[in-house]
PDB file of C-alpha atoms in Angstrom:
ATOM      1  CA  UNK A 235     224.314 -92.673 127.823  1.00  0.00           C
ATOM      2  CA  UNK A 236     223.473 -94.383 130.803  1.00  0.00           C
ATOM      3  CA  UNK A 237     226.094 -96.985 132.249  1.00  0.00           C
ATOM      4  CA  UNK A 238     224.048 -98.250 134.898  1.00  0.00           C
ATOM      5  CA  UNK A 239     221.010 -99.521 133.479  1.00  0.00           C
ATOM      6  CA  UNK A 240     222.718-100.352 129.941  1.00  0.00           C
ATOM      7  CA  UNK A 241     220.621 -98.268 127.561  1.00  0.00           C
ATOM      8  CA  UNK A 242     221.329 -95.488 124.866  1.00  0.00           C
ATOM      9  CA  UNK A 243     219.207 -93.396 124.340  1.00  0.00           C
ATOM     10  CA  UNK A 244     219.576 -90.946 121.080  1.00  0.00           C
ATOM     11  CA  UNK A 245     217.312 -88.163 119.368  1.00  0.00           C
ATOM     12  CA  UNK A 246     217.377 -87.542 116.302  1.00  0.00           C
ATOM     13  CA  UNK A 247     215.463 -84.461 114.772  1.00  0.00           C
ATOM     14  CA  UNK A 248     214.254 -85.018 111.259  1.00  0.00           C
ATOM     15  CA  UNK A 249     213.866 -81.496 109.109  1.00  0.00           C
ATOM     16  CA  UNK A 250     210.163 -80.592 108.750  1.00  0.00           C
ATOM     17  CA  UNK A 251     208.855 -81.194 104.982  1.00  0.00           C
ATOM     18  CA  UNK A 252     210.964 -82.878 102.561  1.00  0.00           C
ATOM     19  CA  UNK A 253     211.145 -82.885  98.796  1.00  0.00           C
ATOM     20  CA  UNK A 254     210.262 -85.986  96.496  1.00  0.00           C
ATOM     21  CA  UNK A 255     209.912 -84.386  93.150  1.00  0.00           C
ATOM     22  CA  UNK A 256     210.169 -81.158  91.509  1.00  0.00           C
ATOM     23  CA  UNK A 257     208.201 -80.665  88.137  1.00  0.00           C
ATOM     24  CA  UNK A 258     208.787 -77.098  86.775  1.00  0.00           C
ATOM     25  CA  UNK A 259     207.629 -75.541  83.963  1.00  0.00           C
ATOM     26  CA  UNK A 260     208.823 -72.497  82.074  1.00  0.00           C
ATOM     27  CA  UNK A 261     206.458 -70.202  79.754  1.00  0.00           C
ATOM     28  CA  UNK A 262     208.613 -67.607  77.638  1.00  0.00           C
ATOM     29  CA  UNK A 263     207.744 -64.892  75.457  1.00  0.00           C
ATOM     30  CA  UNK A 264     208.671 -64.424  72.135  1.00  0.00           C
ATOM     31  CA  UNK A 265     211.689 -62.079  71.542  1.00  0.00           C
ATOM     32  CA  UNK A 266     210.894 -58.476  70.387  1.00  0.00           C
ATOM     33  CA  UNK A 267     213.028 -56.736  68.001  1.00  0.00           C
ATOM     34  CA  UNK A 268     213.052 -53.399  65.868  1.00  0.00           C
ATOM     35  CA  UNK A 269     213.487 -54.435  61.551  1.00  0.00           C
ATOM     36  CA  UNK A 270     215.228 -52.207  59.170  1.00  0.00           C
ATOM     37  CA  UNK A 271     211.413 -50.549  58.427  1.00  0.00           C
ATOM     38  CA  UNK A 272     211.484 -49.249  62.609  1.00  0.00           C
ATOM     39  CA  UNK A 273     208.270 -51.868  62.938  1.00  0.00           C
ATOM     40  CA  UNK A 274     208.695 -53.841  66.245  1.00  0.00           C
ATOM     41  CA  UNK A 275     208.517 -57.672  65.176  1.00  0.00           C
ATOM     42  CA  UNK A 276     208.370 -60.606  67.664  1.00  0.00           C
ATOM     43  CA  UNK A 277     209.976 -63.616  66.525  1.00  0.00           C
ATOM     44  CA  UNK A 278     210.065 -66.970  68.647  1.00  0.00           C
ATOM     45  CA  UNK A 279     212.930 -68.386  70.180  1.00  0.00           C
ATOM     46  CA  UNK A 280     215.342 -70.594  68.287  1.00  0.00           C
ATOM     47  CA  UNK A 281     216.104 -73.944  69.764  1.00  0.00           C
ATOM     48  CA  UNK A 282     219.472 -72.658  71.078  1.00  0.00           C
ATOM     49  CA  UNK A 283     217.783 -70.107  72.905  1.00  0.00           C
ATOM     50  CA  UNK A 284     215.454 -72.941  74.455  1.00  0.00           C
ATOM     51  CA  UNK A 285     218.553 -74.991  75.234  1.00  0.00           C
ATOM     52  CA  UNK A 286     220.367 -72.187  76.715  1.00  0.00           C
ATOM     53  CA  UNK A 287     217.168 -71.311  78.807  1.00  0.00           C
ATOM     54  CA  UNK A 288     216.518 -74.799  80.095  1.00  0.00           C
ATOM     55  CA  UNK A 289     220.255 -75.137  81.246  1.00  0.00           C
ATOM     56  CA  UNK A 290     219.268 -71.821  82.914  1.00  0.00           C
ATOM     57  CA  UNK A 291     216.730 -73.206  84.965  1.00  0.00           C
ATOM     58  CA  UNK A 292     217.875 -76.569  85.798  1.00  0.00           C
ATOM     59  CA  UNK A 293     220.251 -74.813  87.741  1.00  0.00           C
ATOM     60  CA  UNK A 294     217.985 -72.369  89.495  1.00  0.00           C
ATOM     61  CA  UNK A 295     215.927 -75.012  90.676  1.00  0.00           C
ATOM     62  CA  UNK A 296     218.278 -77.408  91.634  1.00  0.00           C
ATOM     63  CA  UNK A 297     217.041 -80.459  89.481  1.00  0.00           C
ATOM     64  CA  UNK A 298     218.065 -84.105  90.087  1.00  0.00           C
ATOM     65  CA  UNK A 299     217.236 -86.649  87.892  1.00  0.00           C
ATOM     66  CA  UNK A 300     217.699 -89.254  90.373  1.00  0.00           C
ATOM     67  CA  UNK A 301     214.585 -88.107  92.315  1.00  0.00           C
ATOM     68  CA  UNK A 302     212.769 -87.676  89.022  1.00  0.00           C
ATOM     69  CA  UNK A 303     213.015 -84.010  88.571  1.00  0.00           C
ATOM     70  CA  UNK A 304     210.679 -82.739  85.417  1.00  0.00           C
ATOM     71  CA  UNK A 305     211.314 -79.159  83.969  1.00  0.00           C
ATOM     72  CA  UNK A 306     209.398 -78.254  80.525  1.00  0.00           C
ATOM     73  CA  UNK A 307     210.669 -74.705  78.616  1.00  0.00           C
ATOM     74  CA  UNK A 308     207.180 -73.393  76.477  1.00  0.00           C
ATOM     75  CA  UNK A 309     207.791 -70.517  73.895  1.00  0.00           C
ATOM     76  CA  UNK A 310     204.560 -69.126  74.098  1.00  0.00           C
ATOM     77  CA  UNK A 311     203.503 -65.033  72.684  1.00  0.00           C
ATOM     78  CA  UNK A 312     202.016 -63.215  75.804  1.00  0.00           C
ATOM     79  CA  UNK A 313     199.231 -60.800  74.932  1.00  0.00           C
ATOM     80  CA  UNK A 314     200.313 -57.026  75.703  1.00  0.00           C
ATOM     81  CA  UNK A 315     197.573 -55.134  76.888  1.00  0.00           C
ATOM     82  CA  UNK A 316     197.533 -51.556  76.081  1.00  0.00           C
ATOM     83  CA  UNK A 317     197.266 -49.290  78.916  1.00  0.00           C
ATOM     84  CA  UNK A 318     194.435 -47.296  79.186  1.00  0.00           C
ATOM     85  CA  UNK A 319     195.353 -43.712  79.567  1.00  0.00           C
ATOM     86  CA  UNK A 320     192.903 -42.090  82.340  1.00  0.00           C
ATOM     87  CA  UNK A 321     191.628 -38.784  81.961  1.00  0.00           C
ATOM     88  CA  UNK A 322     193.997 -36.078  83.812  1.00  0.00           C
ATOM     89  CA  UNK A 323     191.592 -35.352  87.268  1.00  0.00           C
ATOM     90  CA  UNK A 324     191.349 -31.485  87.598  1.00  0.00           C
ATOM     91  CA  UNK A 325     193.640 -30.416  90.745  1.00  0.00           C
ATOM     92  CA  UNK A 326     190.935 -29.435  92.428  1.00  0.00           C
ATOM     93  CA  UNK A 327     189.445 -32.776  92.286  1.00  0.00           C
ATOM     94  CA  UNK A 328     192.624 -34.615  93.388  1.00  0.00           C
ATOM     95  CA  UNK A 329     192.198 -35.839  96.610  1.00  0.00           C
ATOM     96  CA  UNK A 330     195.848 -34.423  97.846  1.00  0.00           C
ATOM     97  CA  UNK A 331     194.982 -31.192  96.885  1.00  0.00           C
ATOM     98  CA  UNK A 332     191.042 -31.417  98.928  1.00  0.00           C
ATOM     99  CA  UNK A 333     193.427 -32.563 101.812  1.00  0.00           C
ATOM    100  CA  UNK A 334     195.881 -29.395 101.674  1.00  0.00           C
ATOM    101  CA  UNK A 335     192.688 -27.191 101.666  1.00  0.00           C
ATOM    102  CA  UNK A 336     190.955 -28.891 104.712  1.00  0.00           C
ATOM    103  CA  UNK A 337     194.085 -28.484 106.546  1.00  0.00           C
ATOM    104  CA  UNK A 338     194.294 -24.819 105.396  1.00  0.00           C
ATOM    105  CA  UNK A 339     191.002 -24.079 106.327  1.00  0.00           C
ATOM    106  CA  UNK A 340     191.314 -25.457 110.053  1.00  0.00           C
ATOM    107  CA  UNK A 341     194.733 -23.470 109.969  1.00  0.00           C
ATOM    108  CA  UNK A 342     192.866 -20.056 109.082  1.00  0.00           C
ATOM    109  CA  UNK A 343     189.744 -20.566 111.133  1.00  0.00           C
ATOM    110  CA  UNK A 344     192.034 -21.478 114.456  1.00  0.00           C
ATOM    111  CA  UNK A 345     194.114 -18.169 113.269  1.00  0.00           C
ATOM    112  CA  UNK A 346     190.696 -16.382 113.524  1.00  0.00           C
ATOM    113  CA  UNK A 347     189.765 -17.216 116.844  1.00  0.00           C
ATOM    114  CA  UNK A 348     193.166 -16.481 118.088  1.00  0.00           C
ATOM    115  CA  UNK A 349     192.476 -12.906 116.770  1.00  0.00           C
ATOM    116  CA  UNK A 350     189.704 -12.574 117.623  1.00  0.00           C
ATOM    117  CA  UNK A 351     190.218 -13.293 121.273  1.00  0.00           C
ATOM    118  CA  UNK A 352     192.791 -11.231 121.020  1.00  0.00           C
ATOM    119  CA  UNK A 353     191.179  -7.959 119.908  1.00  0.00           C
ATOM    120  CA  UNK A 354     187.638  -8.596 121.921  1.00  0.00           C
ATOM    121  CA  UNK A 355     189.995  -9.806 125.335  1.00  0.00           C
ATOM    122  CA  UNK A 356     193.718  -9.397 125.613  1.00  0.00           C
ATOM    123  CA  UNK A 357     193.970  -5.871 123.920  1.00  0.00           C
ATOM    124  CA  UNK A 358     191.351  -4.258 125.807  1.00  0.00           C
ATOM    125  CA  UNK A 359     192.937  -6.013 129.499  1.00  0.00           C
ATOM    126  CA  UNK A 360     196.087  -4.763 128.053  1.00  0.00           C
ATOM    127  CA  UNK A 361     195.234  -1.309 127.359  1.00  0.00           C
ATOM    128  CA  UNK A 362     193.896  -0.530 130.155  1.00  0.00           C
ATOM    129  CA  UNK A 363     196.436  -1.868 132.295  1.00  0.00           C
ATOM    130  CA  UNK A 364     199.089  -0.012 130.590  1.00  0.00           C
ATOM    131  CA  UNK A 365     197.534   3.558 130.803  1.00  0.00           C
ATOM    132  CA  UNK A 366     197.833   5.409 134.154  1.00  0.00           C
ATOM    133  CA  UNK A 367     194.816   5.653 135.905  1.00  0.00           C
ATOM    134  CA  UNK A 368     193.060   9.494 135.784  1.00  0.00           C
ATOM    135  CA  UNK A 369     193.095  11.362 138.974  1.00  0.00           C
ATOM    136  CA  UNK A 370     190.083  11.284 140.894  1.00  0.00           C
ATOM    137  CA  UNK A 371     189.974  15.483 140.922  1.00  0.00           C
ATOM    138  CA  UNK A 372     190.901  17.711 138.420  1.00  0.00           C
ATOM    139  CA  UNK A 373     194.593  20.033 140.078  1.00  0.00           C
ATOM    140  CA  UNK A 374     194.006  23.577 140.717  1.00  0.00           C
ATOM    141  CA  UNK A 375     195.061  26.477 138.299  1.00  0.00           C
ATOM    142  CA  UNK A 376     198.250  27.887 138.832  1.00  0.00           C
ATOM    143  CA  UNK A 377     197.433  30.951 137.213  1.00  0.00           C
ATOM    144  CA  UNK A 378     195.824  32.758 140.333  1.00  0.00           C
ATOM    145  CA  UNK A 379     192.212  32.026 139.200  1.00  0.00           C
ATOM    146  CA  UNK A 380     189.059  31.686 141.105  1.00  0.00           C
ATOM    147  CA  UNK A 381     187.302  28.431 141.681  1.00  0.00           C
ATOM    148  CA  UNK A 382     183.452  28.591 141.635  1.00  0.00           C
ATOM    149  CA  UNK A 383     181.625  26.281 144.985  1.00  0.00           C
ATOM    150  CA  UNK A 384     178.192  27.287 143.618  1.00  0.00           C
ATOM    151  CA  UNK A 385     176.484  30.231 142.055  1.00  0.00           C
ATOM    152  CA  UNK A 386     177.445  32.958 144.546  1.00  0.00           C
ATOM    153  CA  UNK A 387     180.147  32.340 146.732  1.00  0.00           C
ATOM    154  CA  UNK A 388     184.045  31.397 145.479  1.00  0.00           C
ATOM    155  CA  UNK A 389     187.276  30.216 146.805  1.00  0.00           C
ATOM    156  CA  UNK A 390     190.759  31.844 145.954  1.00  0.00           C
ATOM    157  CA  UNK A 391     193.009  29.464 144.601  1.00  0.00           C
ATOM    158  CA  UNK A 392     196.415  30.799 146.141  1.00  0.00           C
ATOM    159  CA  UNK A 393     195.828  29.766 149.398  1.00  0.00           C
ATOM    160  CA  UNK A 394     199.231  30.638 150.278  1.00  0.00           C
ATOM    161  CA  UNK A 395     200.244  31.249 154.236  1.00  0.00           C
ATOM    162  CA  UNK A 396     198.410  31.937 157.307  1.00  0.00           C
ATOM    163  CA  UNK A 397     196.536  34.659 154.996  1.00  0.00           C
ATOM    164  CA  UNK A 398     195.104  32.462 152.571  1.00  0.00           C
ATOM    165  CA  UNK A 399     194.278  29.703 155.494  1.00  0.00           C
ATOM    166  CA  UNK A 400     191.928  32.168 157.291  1.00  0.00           C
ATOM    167  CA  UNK A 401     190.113  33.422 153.700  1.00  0.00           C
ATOM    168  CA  UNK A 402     189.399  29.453 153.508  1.00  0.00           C
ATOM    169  CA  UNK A 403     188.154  29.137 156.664  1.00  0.00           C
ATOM    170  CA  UNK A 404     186.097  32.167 156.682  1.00  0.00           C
ATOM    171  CA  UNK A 405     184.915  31.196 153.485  1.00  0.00           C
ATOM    172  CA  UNK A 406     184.172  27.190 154.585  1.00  0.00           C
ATOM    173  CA  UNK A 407     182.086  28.277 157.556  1.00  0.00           C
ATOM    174  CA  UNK A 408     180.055  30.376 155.391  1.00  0.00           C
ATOM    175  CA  UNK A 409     179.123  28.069 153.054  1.00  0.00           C
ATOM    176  CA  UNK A 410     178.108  25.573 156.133  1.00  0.00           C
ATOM    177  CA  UNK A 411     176.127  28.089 157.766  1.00  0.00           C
ATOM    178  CA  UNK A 412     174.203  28.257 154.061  1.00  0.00           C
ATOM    179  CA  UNK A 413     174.058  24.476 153.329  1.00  0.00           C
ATOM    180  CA  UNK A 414     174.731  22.430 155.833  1.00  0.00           C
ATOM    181  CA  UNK A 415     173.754  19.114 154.221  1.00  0.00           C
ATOM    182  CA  UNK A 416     176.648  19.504 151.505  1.00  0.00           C
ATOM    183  CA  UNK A 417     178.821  19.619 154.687  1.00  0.00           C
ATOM    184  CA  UNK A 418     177.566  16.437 155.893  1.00  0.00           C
ATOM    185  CA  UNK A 419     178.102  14.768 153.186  1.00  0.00           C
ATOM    186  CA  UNK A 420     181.763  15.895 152.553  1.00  0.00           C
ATOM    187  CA  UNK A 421     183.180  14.566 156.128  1.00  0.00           C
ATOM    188  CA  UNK A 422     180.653  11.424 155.927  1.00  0.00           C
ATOM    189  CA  UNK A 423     183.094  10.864 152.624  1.00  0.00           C
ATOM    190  CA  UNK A 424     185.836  11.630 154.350  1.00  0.00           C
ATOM    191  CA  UNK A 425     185.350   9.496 157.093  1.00  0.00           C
ATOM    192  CA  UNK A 426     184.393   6.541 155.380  1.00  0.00           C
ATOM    193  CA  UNK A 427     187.806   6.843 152.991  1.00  0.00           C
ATOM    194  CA  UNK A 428     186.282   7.726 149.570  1.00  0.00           C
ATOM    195  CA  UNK A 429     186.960  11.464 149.876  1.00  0.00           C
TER     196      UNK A 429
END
């Protein structure tokens, strides 16, 4: 309200849709009962029942008179349909059980690869991480036996003491008097770290 300029001003919401006139109508089967033979018999409704069912529904629906409300209770057989029974599928056929096996198959052929990799790759860089690595030469006898250098000459394994260090070098310098090449190439290894 506005005092100055004299004026009221008021809203007023009306509700969206309203209702003039209902007109309902009612379609009921017959009742269904078992005689004294065990025969199912449907019988229709008696005109209590079709009182007691149109009470029913005027108050479900809310009807008014006033506005010209219209409700009409039929008693009326409905058809029963018999259910066709479908042949049983096969459960291979059934389309849960083609599922399961597509998702089985995917399972085994990913649990195939994995093996596979497995044995072809991993086991192989596995195995031969794990084993020690041979030694490049072979150790010498303990036993006191001779080695063989070629087809005449030979090297006494003991070695031990200043003895032993003079056979050896009595014994090198022969054989690089006799072939010096094989010399060469035995301090060329050396030098350049593979020997």
């Amino acid at each position: 309200t506005n005092y100055e300029v004299d004026k009221t001003v008021r809203y007023v919401q009306q509700p969206m849709g309203g209702i003039k006139r209902l007109t309902v109508a009612v379609v009921v089967n017959h009742i269904t009962s078992v005689d004294a033979n065990g025969k199912t018999v449907t019988r229709p409704l008696t005109d209590d029942e079709k009182t007691q069912i149109n009470e029913l529904a005027k108050q479900a629906m809310g009807f008014n008179a006033e506005r010209g409300d219209s409700l009409t209770v039929v008693n009326n057989s409905f058809v029963s349909v018999e259910q066709e029974v479908l042949p049983e599928i096969p459960l291979w056929k059934q389309p849960a059980t083609i599922e399961m096996a597509k998702d089985a198959g995917k399972f085994l052929i990913g649990l195939i690869i994995i093996l596979l990799l497995y044995l072809r790759l991993l086991k192989p860089m596995v195995r031969t991480l794990i084993t020690p690595a041979s030694p490049m030469l072979p150790a010498p006898p303990d036993d006191g036996s001779v080695v063989k250098l070629s087809s005449n000459e030979s090297l006494s394994a003991r070695g031990l003491g200043a003895q032993g260090y003079e056979e050896n070098l009595v014994v090198t310098k022969q054989i690089a008097k006799e072939n010096p090449k094989l010399v060469a190439n035995v301090v060329t290894s050396w030098v350049s770290g593979n020997g």
